[in-house]
PDB file of C-alpha atoms in Angstrom:
ATOM      1  CA  ALA A1402      -3.920 -10.848  14.423  1.00 71.00           C
ATOM      2  CA  GLN A1403      -1.270  -9.032  12.476  1.00 76.00           C
ATOM      3  CA  SER A1404      -0.461  -5.353  13.028  1.00 85.00           C
ATOM      4  CA  VAL A1405       2.319  -3.008  12.278  1.00 91.00           C
ATOM      5  CA  THR A1406       3.424   0.186  14.012  1.00 94.00           C
ATOM      6  CA  GLN A1407       5.494   2.807  12.616  1.00 95.00           C
ATOM      7  CA  LEU A1408       7.225   5.064  15.073  1.00 92.00           C
ATOM      8  CA  GLY A1409       7.251   8.572  13.824  1.00 90.00           C
ATOM      9  CA  SER A1410       4.916   9.921  11.179  1.00 91.00           C
ATOM     10  CA  HIS A1411       7.812  12.265   9.968  1.00 95.00           C
ATOM     11  CA  VAL A1412      11.485  12.018  10.052  1.00 97.00           C
ATOM     12  CA  SER A1413      13.844  14.535   8.674  1.00 97.00           C
ATOM     13  CA  VAL A1414      17.484  14.020   8.019  1.00 97.00           C
ATOM     14  CA  SER A1415      20.412  15.841   6.398  1.00 97.00           C
ATOM     15  CA  GLU A1416      21.792  14.746   3.032  1.00 97.00           C
ATOM     16  CA  GLY A1417      24.514  12.200   3.530  1.00 97.00           C
ATOM     17  CA  ALA A1418      23.151  11.316   7.013  1.00 97.00           C
ATOM     18  CA  LEU A1419      21.858   8.074   8.045  1.00 97.00           C
ATOM     19  CA  VAL A1420      18.323   7.118   7.486  1.00 98.00           C
ATOM     20  CA  LEU A1421      16.355   4.835  10.011  1.00 98.00           C
ATOM     21  CA  LEU A1422      12.803   4.389   9.602  1.00 98.00           C
ATOM     22  CA  ARG A1423      11.154   2.245  12.526  1.00 97.00           C
ATOM     23  CA  CYS A1424       8.732  -0.587  12.034  1.00 96.00           C
ATOM     24  CA  ASN A1425       7.384  -2.934  14.699  1.00 96.00           C
ATOM     25  CA  TYR A1426       5.154  -5.899  14.042  1.00 93.00           C
ATOM     26  CA  SER A1427       2.862  -8.353  15.840  1.00 89.00           C
ATOM     27  CA  SER A1428       1.978 -11.574  14.196  1.00 80.00           C
ATOM     28  CA  SER A1429       0.599 -14.842  15.473  1.00 73.00           C
ATOM     29  CA  VAL A1430       2.553 -16.669  12.774  1.00 73.00           C
ATOM     30  CA  PRO A1431       5.919 -16.134  11.128  1.00 73.00           C
ATOM     31  CA  PRO A1432       5.484 -12.938   9.308  1.00 82.00           C
ATOM     32  CA  TYR A1433       6.287 -11.840   5.786  1.00 86.00           C
ATOM     33  CA  LEU A1434       7.278  -8.242   5.904  1.00 90.00           C
ATOM     34  CA  PHE A1435       7.694  -5.455   3.296  1.00 91.00           C
ATOM     35  CA  TRP A1436       8.711  -1.933   2.884  1.00 94.00           C
ATOM     36  CA  TYR A1437       7.102   0.196   0.254  1.00 92.00           C
ATOM     37  CA  VAL A1438       8.091   3.620  -0.884  1.00 93.00           C
ATOM     38  CA  GLN A1439       5.674   6.103  -2.288  1.00 88.00           C
ATOM     39  CA  TYR A1440       6.978   9.075  -4.322  1.00 87.00           C
ATOM     40  CA  PRO A1441       4.714  12.077  -4.806  1.00 80.00           C
ATOM     41  CA  ASN A1442       1.903  11.260  -7.240  1.00 72.00           C
ATOM     42  CA  GLN A1443       3.234   7.799  -7.717  1.00 76.00           C
ATOM     43  CA  GLY A1444       2.061   4.364  -6.743  1.00 76.00           C
ATOM     44  CA  LEU A1445       3.602   2.351  -3.944  1.00 83.00           C
ATOM     45  CA  GLN A1446       6.856   0.590  -4.931  1.00 87.00           C
ATOM     46  CA  LEU A1447       8.445  -2.387  -3.371  1.00 87.00           C
ATOM     47  CA  LEU A1448      11.498  -1.534  -1.687  1.00 93.00           C
ATOM     48  CA  LEU A1449      12.263  -4.916  -0.128  1.00 91.00           C
ATOM     49  CA  LYS A1450      10.734  -7.924   1.577  1.00 88.00           C
ATOM     50  CA  TYR A1451      11.424 -10.390   4.422  1.00 88.00           C
ATOM     51  CA  THR A1452      10.211 -14.112   3.386  1.00 80.00           C
ATOM     52  CA  SER A1453      12.043 -15.910   6.210  1.00 76.00           C
ATOM     53  CA  ALA A1454      15.450 -16.376   4.249  1.00 75.00           C
ATOM     54  CA  ALA A1455      18.253 -14.140   5.367  1.00 84.00           C
ATOM     55  CA  THR A1456      17.391 -11.687   8.181  1.00 89.00           C
ATOM     56  CA  LEU A1457      19.162  -8.811   6.648  1.00 94.00           C
ATOM     57  CA  VAL A1458      17.456  -8.032   3.546  1.00 94.00           C
ATOM     58  CA  LYS A1459      18.868  -5.717   0.757  1.00 94.00           C
ATOM     59  CA  GLY A1460      16.552  -3.648  -1.398  1.00 93.00           C
ATOM     60  CA  ILE A1461      16.681  -1.132  -4.037  1.00 92.00           C
ATOM     61  CA  ASN A1462      18.356   2.316  -3.947  1.00 93.00           C
ATOM     62  CA  GLY A1463      20.606   1.324  -1.208  1.00 96.00           C
ATOM     63  CA  PHE A1464      18.047   0.588   1.482  1.00 97.00           C
ATOM     64  CA  GLU A1465      18.177  -2.384   3.662  1.00 97.00           C
ATOM     65  CA  ALA A1466      16.420  -3.774   6.471  1.00 97.00           C
ATOM     66  CA  GLU A1467      16.980  -6.232   9.259  1.00 95.00           C
ATOM     67  CA  PHE A1468      14.363  -8.754  10.881  1.00 93.00           C
ATOM     68  CA  LYS A1469      14.886  -9.050  14.523  1.00 93.00           C
ATOM     69  CA  LYS A1470      12.522 -11.539  15.971  1.00 90.00           C
ATOM     70  CA  SER A1471      13.393 -10.784  19.561  1.00 91.00           C
ATOM     71  CA  GLU A1472      12.477  -7.192  19.093  1.00 93.00           C
ATOM     72  CA  THR A1473       9.699  -7.905  16.625  1.00 93.00           C
ATOM     73  CA  SER A1474      11.197  -5.217  14.494  1.00 95.00           C
ATOM     74  CA  PHE A1475      11.869  -4.735  10.811  1.00 96.00           C
ATOM     75  CA  HIS A1476      13.521  -1.335  10.622  1.00 97.00           C
ATOM     76  CA  LEU A1477      14.641   0.332   7.322  1.00 98.00           C
ATOM     77  CA  THR A1478      18.019   1.850   6.852  1.00 98.00           C
ATOM     78  CA  LYS A1479      20.105   3.667   4.384  1.00 98.00           C
ATOM     79  CA  PRO A1480      23.777   4.735   5.390  1.00 97.00           C
ATOM     80  CA  SER A1481      23.432   7.964   3.398  1.00 97.00           C
ATOM     81  CA  ALA A1482      20.429   9.814   2.543  1.00 97.00           C
ATOM     82  CA  HIS A1483      19.878  11.484  -0.935  1.00 96.00           C
ATOM     83  CA  MET A1484      17.587  14.182  -1.788  1.00 96.00           C
ATOM     84  CA  SER A1485      15.728  11.719  -4.226  1.00 95.00           C
ATOM     85  CA  ASP A1486      15.094   9.543  -1.099  1.00 96.00           C
ATOM     86  CA  ALA A1487      12.345  12.039   0.099  1.00 96.00           C
ATOM     87  CA  ALA A1488       9.111  10.133  -0.028  1.00 95.00           C
ATOM     88  CA  GLU A1489       6.455   8.503   2.137  1.00 93.00           C
ATOM     89  CA  TYR A1490       7.593   4.856   3.342  1.00 96.00           C
ATOM     90  CA  PHE A1491       5.298   2.179   4.518  1.00 94.00           C
ATOM     91  CA  CYS A1492       6.092  -0.879   6.359  1.00 94.00           C
ATOM     92  CA  ALA A1493       3.601  -3.754   5.755  1.00 91.00           C
ATOM     93  CA  VAL A1494       3.252  -7.499   7.042  1.00 88.00           C
ATOM     94  CA  SER A1495       1.562 -10.256   5.066  1.00 81.00           C
ATOM     95  CA  LEU A1496      -1.527 -12.109   6.279  1.00 67.00           C
ATOM     96  CA  GLU A1497      -0.738 -15.190   4.253  1.00 64.00           C
ATOM     97  CA  TYR A1498       1.633 -17.600   5.638  1.00 48.00           C
ATOM     98  CA  GLY A1499       2.594 -18.787   2.183  1.00 43.00           C
ATOM     99  CA  GLY A1500       4.388 -15.591   1.654  1.00 44.00           C
ATOM    100  CA  SER A1501       1.995 -14.170  -1.084  1.00 48.00           C
ATOM    101  CA  GLN A1502       1.638 -10.425  -0.864  1.00 50.00           C
ATOM    102  CA  GLY A1503      -2.004 -10.805  -1.327  1.00 59.00           C
ATOM    103  CA  ASN A1504      -3.401  -9.290   1.929  1.00 71.00           C
ATOM    104  CA  LEU A1505      -1.231  -6.570   3.373  1.00 81.00           C
ATOM    105  CA  ILE A1506      -1.608  -4.862   6.545  1.00 84.00           C
ATOM    106  CA  PHE A1507      -0.076  -1.540   6.423  1.00 88.00           C
ATOM    107  CA  GLY A1508       1.661   0.864   8.878  1.00 91.00           C
ATOM    108  CA  LYS A1509       0.396   4.498   9.079  1.00 90.00           C
ATOM    109  CA  GLY A1510       3.609   5.522   6.784  1.00 92.00           C
ATOM    110  CA  THR A1511       6.630   7.579   7.582  1.00 95.00           C
ATOM    111  CA  LYS A1512       7.406  10.816   5.546  1.00 95.00           C
ATOM    112  CA  LEU A1513      11.001  11.171   5.003  1.00 97.00           C
ATOM    113  CA  SER A1514      12.348  14.602   4.377  1.00 97.00           C
ATOM    114  CA  VAL A1515      15.851  15.146   3.132  1.00 97.00           C
ATOM    115  CA  LYS A1516      17.629  18.539   4.009  1.00 96.00           C
ATOM    116  CA  PRO A1517      20.415  19.816   1.774  1.00 94.00           C
TER     117      PRO A1517
ATOM    118  CA  GLY B 251       8.406  -3.707 -14.672  1.00 57.00           C
ATOM    119  CA  ALA B 252       4.866  -4.341 -14.628  1.00 61.00           C
ATOM    120  CA  VAL B 253       2.567  -1.341 -14.339  1.00 84.00           C
ATOM    121  CA  VAL B 254      -0.780  -0.777 -12.808  1.00 89.00           C
ATOM    122  CA  SER B 255      -2.696   2.543 -13.864  1.00 90.00           C
ATOM    123  CA  GLN B 256      -5.467   4.136 -11.959  1.00 93.00           C
ATOM    124  CA  HIS B 257      -7.728   6.670 -13.299  1.00 94.00           C
ATOM    125  CA  PRO B 258      -8.720   9.288 -12.585  1.00 94.00           C
ATOM    126  CA  SER B 259      -5.904  10.353 -10.189  1.00 90.00           C
ATOM    127  CA  ARG B 260      -7.973  13.088  -8.735  1.00 92.00           C
ATOM    128  CA  VAL B 261     -11.782  13.611  -8.856  1.00 95.00           C
ATOM    129  CA  ILE B 262     -14.295  15.800  -7.354  1.00 95.00           C
ATOM    130  CA  CYS B 263     -17.900  14.958  -7.150  1.00 95.00           C
ATOM    131  CA  LYS B 264     -21.061  16.250  -5.591  1.00 96.00           C
ATOM    132  CA  SER B 265     -22.555  14.645  -2.607  1.00 96.00           C
ATOM    133  CA  GLY B 266     -25.174  12.083  -3.624  1.00 96.00           C
ATOM    134  CA  THR B 267     -23.687  11.141  -7.004  1.00 97.00           C
ATOM    135  CA  SER B 268     -21.711   8.106  -7.822  1.00 97.00           C
ATOM    136  CA  VAL B 269     -17.825   7.995  -8.997  1.00 97.00           C
ATOM    137  CA  LYS B 270     -16.069   5.380 -10.820  1.00 97.00           C
ATOM    138  CA  ILE B 271     -12.335   4.651 -10.240  1.00 97.00           C
ATOM    139  CA  GLU B 272     -10.454   2.303 -12.910  1.00 96.00           C
ATOM    140  CA  CYS B 273      -7.522   0.152 -11.984  1.00 95.00           C
ATOM    141  CA  ARG B 274      -5.743  -1.409 -14.937  1.00 93.00           C
ATOM    142  CA  SER B 275      -2.679  -3.748 -15.290  1.00 90.00           C
ATOM    143  CA  LEU B 276      -1.145  -2.484 -18.422  1.00 89.00           C
ATOM    144  CA  ASP B 277       1.225  -5.197 -19.271  1.00 84.00           C
ATOM    145  CA  PHE B 278       0.070  -8.423 -17.599  1.00 84.00           C
ATOM    146  CA  GLN B 279      -3.188 -10.035 -16.704  1.00 87.00           C
ATOM    147  CA  ALA B 280      -4.104  -9.900 -13.067  1.00 84.00           C
ATOM    148  CA  THR B 281      -6.567 -12.562 -11.815  1.00 81.00           C
ATOM    149  CA  THR B 282      -6.589 -10.625  -8.360  1.00 86.00           C
ATOM    150  CA  MET B 283      -6.874  -7.005  -7.607  1.00 90.00           C
ATOM    151  CA  PHE B 284      -6.963  -5.318  -4.333  1.00 91.00           C
ATOM    152  CA  TRP B 285      -8.606  -2.082  -3.463  1.00 94.00           C
ATOM    153  CA  TYR B 286      -7.257  -0.199  -0.449  1.00 93.00           C
ATOM    154  CA  ARG B 287      -8.507   3.301   1.110  1.00 93.00           C
ATOM    155  CA  GLN B 288      -6.365   5.526   3.086  1.00 86.00           C
ATOM    156  CA  PHE B 289      -7.692   8.117   5.642  1.00 77.00           C
ATOM    157  CA  PRO B 290      -5.555  11.163   6.539  1.00 73.00           C
ATOM    158  CA  LYS B 291      -2.654  10.046   8.747  1.00 70.00           C
ATOM    159  CA  LYS B 292      -4.032   6.580   8.969  1.00 76.00           C
ATOM    160  CA  SER B 293      -2.938   3.310   7.461  1.00 80.00           C
ATOM    161  CA  LEU B 294      -3.767   1.767   4.032  1.00 85.00           C
ATOM    162  CA  MET B 295      -6.694  -0.328   4.753  1.00 87.00           C
ATOM    163  CA  LEU B 296      -7.700  -3.240   2.596  1.00 87.00           C
ATOM    164  CA  MET B 297     -11.256  -2.693   1.392  1.00 92.00           C
ATOM    165  CA  ALA B 298     -11.743  -5.716  -0.747  1.00 91.00           C
ATOM    166  CA  THR B 299     -10.201  -8.534  -2.955  1.00 89.00           C
ATOM    167  CA  SER B 300     -11.393  -8.705  -6.539  1.00 88.00           C
ATOM    168  CA  ASN B 301     -11.158 -11.724  -8.335  1.00 85.00           C
ATOM    169  CA  GLU B 302     -11.681 -11.838 -12.239  1.00 84.00           C
ATOM    170  CA  GLY B 303     -15.160 -13.068 -13.005  1.00 82.00           C
ATOM    171  CA  SER B 304     -16.351 -13.453  -9.569  1.00 84.00           C
ATOM    172  CA  LYS B 305     -17.765 -11.310  -6.843  1.00 87.00           C
ATOM    173  CA  ALA B 306     -15.349  -9.335  -4.731  1.00 90.00           C
ATOM    174  CA  THR B 307     -14.616 -10.360  -1.255  1.00 90.00           C
ATOM    175  CA  TYR B 308     -15.165  -7.365   1.263  1.00 92.00           C
ATOM    176  CA  GLU B 309     -13.416  -6.718   4.405  1.00 89.00           C
ATOM    177  CA  GLN B 310     -15.483  -6.444   7.412  1.00 88.00           C
ATOM    178  CA  GLY B 311     -16.947  -3.056   7.845  1.00 91.00           C
ATOM    179  CA  VAL B 312     -16.850  -2.270   4.269  1.00 93.00           C
ATOM    180  CA  GLU B 313     -20.286  -1.522   2.764  1.00 94.00           C
ATOM    181  CA  LYS B 314     -20.364  -3.792  -0.549  1.00 92.00           C
ATOM    182  CA  ASP B 315     -23.609  -1.960  -1.768  1.00 94.00           C
ATOM    183  CA  LYS B 316     -21.671   1.369  -1.409  1.00 96.00           C
ATOM    184  CA  PHE B 317     -18.419   0.211  -2.727  1.00 96.00           C
ATOM    185  CA  LEU B 318     -19.209  -1.638  -5.938  1.00 95.00           C
ATOM    186  CA  ILE B 319     -16.169  -3.630  -7.423  1.00 94.00           C
ATOM    187  CA  ASN B 320     -16.249  -5.143 -10.701  1.00 91.00           C
ATOM    188  CA  HIS B 321     -13.586  -7.256 -12.252  1.00 88.00           C
ATOM    189  CA  ALA B 322     -14.898  -8.008 -15.550  1.00 82.00           C
ATOM    190  CA  SER B 323     -11.516  -8.648 -17.341  1.00 88.00           C
ATOM    191  CA  LEU B 324      -8.175  -9.821 -16.368  1.00 88.00           C
ATOM    192  CA  THR B 325      -6.750  -6.171 -17.060  1.00 91.00           C
ATOM    193  CA  LEU B 326      -9.426  -3.897 -15.294  1.00 93.00           C
ATOM    194  CA  SER B 327     -11.201  -3.703 -12.129  1.00 93.00           C
ATOM    195  CA  THR B 328     -13.475  -0.854 -11.207  1.00 95.00           C
ATOM    196  CA  LEU B 329     -14.340   0.667  -7.854  1.00 97.00           C
ATOM    197  CA  THR B 330     -17.712   2.649  -7.929  1.00 97.00           C
ATOM    198  CA  VAL B 331     -18.406   4.838  -4.753  1.00 97.00           C
ATOM    199  CA  THR B 332     -22.327   4.896  -4.924  1.00 96.00           C
ATOM    200  CA  SER B 333     -24.406   7.943  -3.444  1.00 96.00           C
ATOM    201  CA  ALA B 334     -21.034   9.489  -2.238  1.00 96.00           C
ATOM    202  CA  HIS B 335     -20.967  11.474   0.790  1.00 95.00           C
ATOM    203  CA  PRO B 336     -18.126  13.908   2.140  1.00 95.00           C
ATOM    204  CA  GLU B 337     -16.846  11.190   4.734  1.00 93.00           C
ATOM    205  CA  ASP B 338     -16.197   8.999   1.526  1.00 95.00           C
ATOM    206  CA  SER B 339     -13.328  11.510   0.690  1.00 94.00           C
ATOM    207  CA  SER B 340     -10.050   9.716   0.885  1.00 92.00           C
ATOM    208  CA  PHE B 341      -7.295   8.186  -1.171  1.00 91.00           C
ATOM    209  CA  TYR B 342      -8.140   5.078  -2.899  1.00 94.00           C
ATOM    210  CA  ILE B 343      -5.241   2.776  -4.257  1.00 93.00           C
ATOM    211  CA  CYS B 344      -5.444  -0.480  -6.047  1.00 93.00           C
ATOM    212  CA  SER B 345      -3.009  -3.238  -6.574  1.00 90.00           C
ATOM    213  CA  ALA B 346      -2.952  -6.185  -8.916  1.00 87.00           C
ATOM    214  CA  LYS B 347      -1.170  -9.494  -8.250  1.00 80.00           C
ATOM    215  CA  ILE B 348       0.783 -11.675 -10.731  1.00 77.00           C
ATOM    216  CA  GLY B 349       2.281 -14.713  -9.118  1.00 72.00           C
ATOM    217  CA  ASN B 350       3.565 -13.695  -5.722  1.00 69.00           C
ATOM    218  CA  THR B 351       4.201 -10.097  -6.671  1.00 75.00           C
ATOM    219  CA  ILE B 352       1.865  -7.215  -6.113  1.00 78.00           C
ATOM    220  CA  TYR B 353       2.085  -4.046  -8.089  1.00 84.00           C
ATOM    221  CA  PHE B 354       0.332  -0.721  -7.068  1.00 86.00           C
ATOM    222  CA  GLY B 355      -1.466   1.840  -8.826  1.00 89.00           C
ATOM    223  CA  GLU B 356      -0.806   5.578  -8.439  1.00 86.00           C
ATOM    224  CA  GLY B 357      -3.882   6.122  -6.248  1.00 89.00           C
ATOM    225  CA  SER B 358      -6.973   8.216  -6.722  1.00 93.00           C
ATOM    226  CA  TRP B 359      -7.992  11.210  -4.419  1.00 92.00           C
ATOM    227  CA  LEU B 360     -11.600  11.401  -4.110  1.00 94.00           C
ATOM    228  CA  THR B 361     -13.085  14.664  -2.703  1.00 94.00           C
ATOM    229  CA  VAL B 362     -16.983  14.771  -2.306  1.00 95.00           C
ATOM    230  CA  VAL B 363     -18.366  18.154  -1.717  1.00 96.00           C
TER     231      VAL B 363
END
């Protein structure tokens, strides 16, 4: 069975600092992994996805994530935080081997705060 | 990009009443829509998969008679929480699938008093 663990329900960084949001997964088949962002009063927006191509995935807004099979991790990073990055971030794994995002297993989410 | 809209964004209802939440795909036709629920400090949990013109597929542990899902058209799916109780208070969010891409709605906060 697939599962996702996000370490840290709340992460606070200073503007300009590195953002690191941690996600570990478990999956019995090669996983398809996703990061979503949810801004206040908005829906979930796809940041990036890993679908077994390049292990380093670049997403929108300067975010990227690296798939590390040996560590079963898919941590999200951004070199320099911006105030507008403050939001809740969700890591998710797809149940479907075919790569469709149909059935997603989500982590509990990490709320990112950015201090001026 | 594609937009999915949910309505209402917030609703308060009395215990024992029913409440309907709508999920619309605004600029595309979605043959499949998904309904999720999020408890405080918990993950988003898939409740059901809704396919246009057929019965929804519910996840284990989700009461199909309590959470009625209707997907009558390619642009609208509705979730009706029947005989709502305070423990049904939660954040409900839908998503719509087009091809291999999923678009999420804004979510709906339900409070049952």
